Phi, psi and omega in degrees: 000123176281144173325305156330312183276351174268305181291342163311305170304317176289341158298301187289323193297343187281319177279007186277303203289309169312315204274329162287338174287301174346287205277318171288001165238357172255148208296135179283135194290173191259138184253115153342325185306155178278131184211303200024037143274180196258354171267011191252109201251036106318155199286324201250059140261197206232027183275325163343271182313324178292310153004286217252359201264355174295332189311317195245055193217137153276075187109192175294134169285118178290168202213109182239123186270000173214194173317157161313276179340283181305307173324300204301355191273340201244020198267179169229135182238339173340328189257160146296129181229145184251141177256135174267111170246128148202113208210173201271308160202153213236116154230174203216150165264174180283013136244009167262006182260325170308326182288324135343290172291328177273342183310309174281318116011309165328310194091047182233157233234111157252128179234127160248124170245130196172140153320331199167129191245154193217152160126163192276346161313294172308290173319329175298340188275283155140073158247140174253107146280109179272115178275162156250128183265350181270155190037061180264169191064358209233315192287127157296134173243159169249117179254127176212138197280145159321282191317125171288345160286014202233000191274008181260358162247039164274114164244178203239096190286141192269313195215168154089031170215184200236102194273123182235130166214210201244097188276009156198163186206161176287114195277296181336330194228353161252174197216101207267115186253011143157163199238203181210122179245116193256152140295101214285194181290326177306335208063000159301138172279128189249099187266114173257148124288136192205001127214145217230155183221112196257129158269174199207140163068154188265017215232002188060034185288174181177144182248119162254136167240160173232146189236022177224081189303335175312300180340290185293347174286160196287357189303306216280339177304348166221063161210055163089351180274350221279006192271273182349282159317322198258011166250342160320310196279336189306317187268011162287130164326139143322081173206159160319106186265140170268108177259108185307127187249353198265317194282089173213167193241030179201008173303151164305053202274121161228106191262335187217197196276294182340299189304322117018261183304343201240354161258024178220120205299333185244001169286349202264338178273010148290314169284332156285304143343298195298321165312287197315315188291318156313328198260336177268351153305322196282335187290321189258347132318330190284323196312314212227356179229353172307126182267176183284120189295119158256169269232102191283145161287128140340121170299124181292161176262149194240354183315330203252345161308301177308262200335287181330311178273340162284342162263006154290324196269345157293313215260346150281020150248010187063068180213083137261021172288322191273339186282330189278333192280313177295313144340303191277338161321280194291295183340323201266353179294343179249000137308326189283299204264351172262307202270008189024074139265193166234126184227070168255339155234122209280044208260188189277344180294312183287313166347296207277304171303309180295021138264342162273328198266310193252021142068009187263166178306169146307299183306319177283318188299335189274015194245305202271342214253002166302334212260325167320275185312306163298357176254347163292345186290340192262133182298314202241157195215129185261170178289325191303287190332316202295286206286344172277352190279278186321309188314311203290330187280337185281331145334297199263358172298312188347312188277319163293324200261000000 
């Protein structure tokens, strides 16, 4: 090895060395992320609160790692019991919101806490959730329980939520345990409900929700709040809690090795050495031993050849429920990623940015996302529906393409 190649080696070998000092001696930023799990001791996880839930648990707190369907199949539901949710946001598919409902029905205790809720369960409660989308993390709320005997544990969160309540509720059958007063633009205070008690079933089954998942996170559990988190669970029955671990916006998922390595801070600047050191053998190696590349063609793209016979072989077979479910899928996925909206609610509010954004009228838009909403209500489609959905989106794409 010539001198010239040593001192090189000794520059990349210096700057490595600089770059590993680096990164292990400077302060790690505090993360920030939505988690409420129960193993994450981040301000917005949940390892408190789980910590602490034996306190209003009859026995040991169970722990379910996998879907509601599945978990409730292996369950001894004889005794009564409450399932626990909490998240940022709770959606349940149709067969886990049945499941859900024969759960409760049973005369077992479902408590949701979320931001915004999804599912045929939920619907079935005939409850409407409102988010405010102005000033979030920013708007101070006042939280308050109904019982005059509870009022000394109302509080008023300053920072770090997200204010949500219930803008219609079934009044027969609910029963409203407490509520949240925001300031409107005016400075008047503006009163919600924001927990609520449904009964279910003849057996004294029930869903209670809630919309300030924030509560429960270690942030606000050691800033004074924690009086707050414990009169929420306070209206759980004394019985044996299920505590959901799956529905989390922060579970653990690991599918491959990579992923892995690359979620562990020094396995991950290991690997990242180890690249950077391959591509620079190959570059001064490549010097002296490269051969002539020869000359490859480009892989045709067949994506679109695929797509094209998979929606012909739905629509001769008439399955157009499925040709409409994807359509409306992809449309709101080009809602997302050109006007970066949020299209989990579909309100008069989104109606309005999606007409300024996409340079379309008020009127078309709220003709499509009216025409949208109306073909999710429905189980079955007809080819007419199949074919004015597609006239309306391409109407209204126009103007993008």
């Amino acid at each position: 090895m010539d001198k010239r190649s040593k001192i090189a080696l000794y520059v990349i070998g210096a700057v490595i060395l600089f770059m590993i000092i680096a990164e292990v001696t400077k302060p790690k930023a505090l993360n920030w992320r939505d988690s409420y799990s129960a193993a994450d001791k981040i301000p917005l996880g949940c390892y408190i609160l789980f910590n602490e839930l034996e306190t209003f648990s009859d026995g040991e707190v169970l722990i379910s790692e996998r879907s509601v369907y599945e978990y409730l199949k292996d369950v001894d539901t004889t005794a009564s019991k409450s399932l626990v949710f909490i998240n940022n946001y709770l959606s349940f598919g149709s067969e886990e919101s049945k499941t859900l409902m024969d759960f409760a029905k049973k005369g077992n205790t479902v408590f949701l806490s979320g931001n915004y809720f999804y599912g045929n369960a939920l619907d079935s409660l005939n409850i409407v959730v409102e988010r405010q989308y102005s000033n979030l993390y920013k708007k101070e709320s006042n939280h308050k329980f109904t019982s005059p005997s509870l009022q000394k544990n109302n509080r008023l969160f300053k920072d770090v939520i997200e204010n949500s309540h219930f803008s219609s509720i079934d009044t027969l059958n609910t029963t409203i345990l407490g509520t949240v007063t925001t300031k409107d633009e005016d400075n008047y205070d503006e009163t919600y409900p924001n927990f609520i008690k449904v009964d279910v079933g003849e057996k004294g089954g029930q869903f209670i929700l809630h919309t300030n998942p924030f509560a429960f996170t270690n942030y606000h559990l050691m800033a004074d709040n924690e009086d707050y988190a414990a009169t929420v669970l306070s209206y759980l029955p004394k019985q044996q809690i299920i505590w959901d671990n799956n529905y989390k916006s922060g579970r653990k998922v690991v599918t491959s090795p990579l992923r892995y390595i690359l979620n562990n801070t020094a396995l991950k600047w290991a690997f990242y050495i180890s690249m950077f050191s391959l591509i620079l053998f190959v570059i001064f190696r490549g010097k002296r031993t490269q051969r002539i590349t020869p000359v490859i063609n480009k892989l045709e793209n067949a994506t679109v050849d695929f797509t094209r016979t998979i929606g012909e072989l739905y629509y001769q077979h008439g399955d157009f429920t499925n040709i409409i479910e994807k359509k409306i899928q992809y449309f709101l996925e080009f809602v997302r990623r050109n006007y970066y909206l949020d299209t989990n609610q579909l309100n008069q509010n989104f109606i309005e940015k999606l007409a300024v954004k996409s340079s379309n009228t008020k009127e078309d838009a709220k003709a499509l996302i009216d025409y949208l909403v109306f073909l999710k209500s429905k189980t079955n489609h007809t080819e007419q529906e199949l074919i004015e959905l597609n006239k309306k989106i391409e109407h209204f794409t126009k103007q993008k393409l």
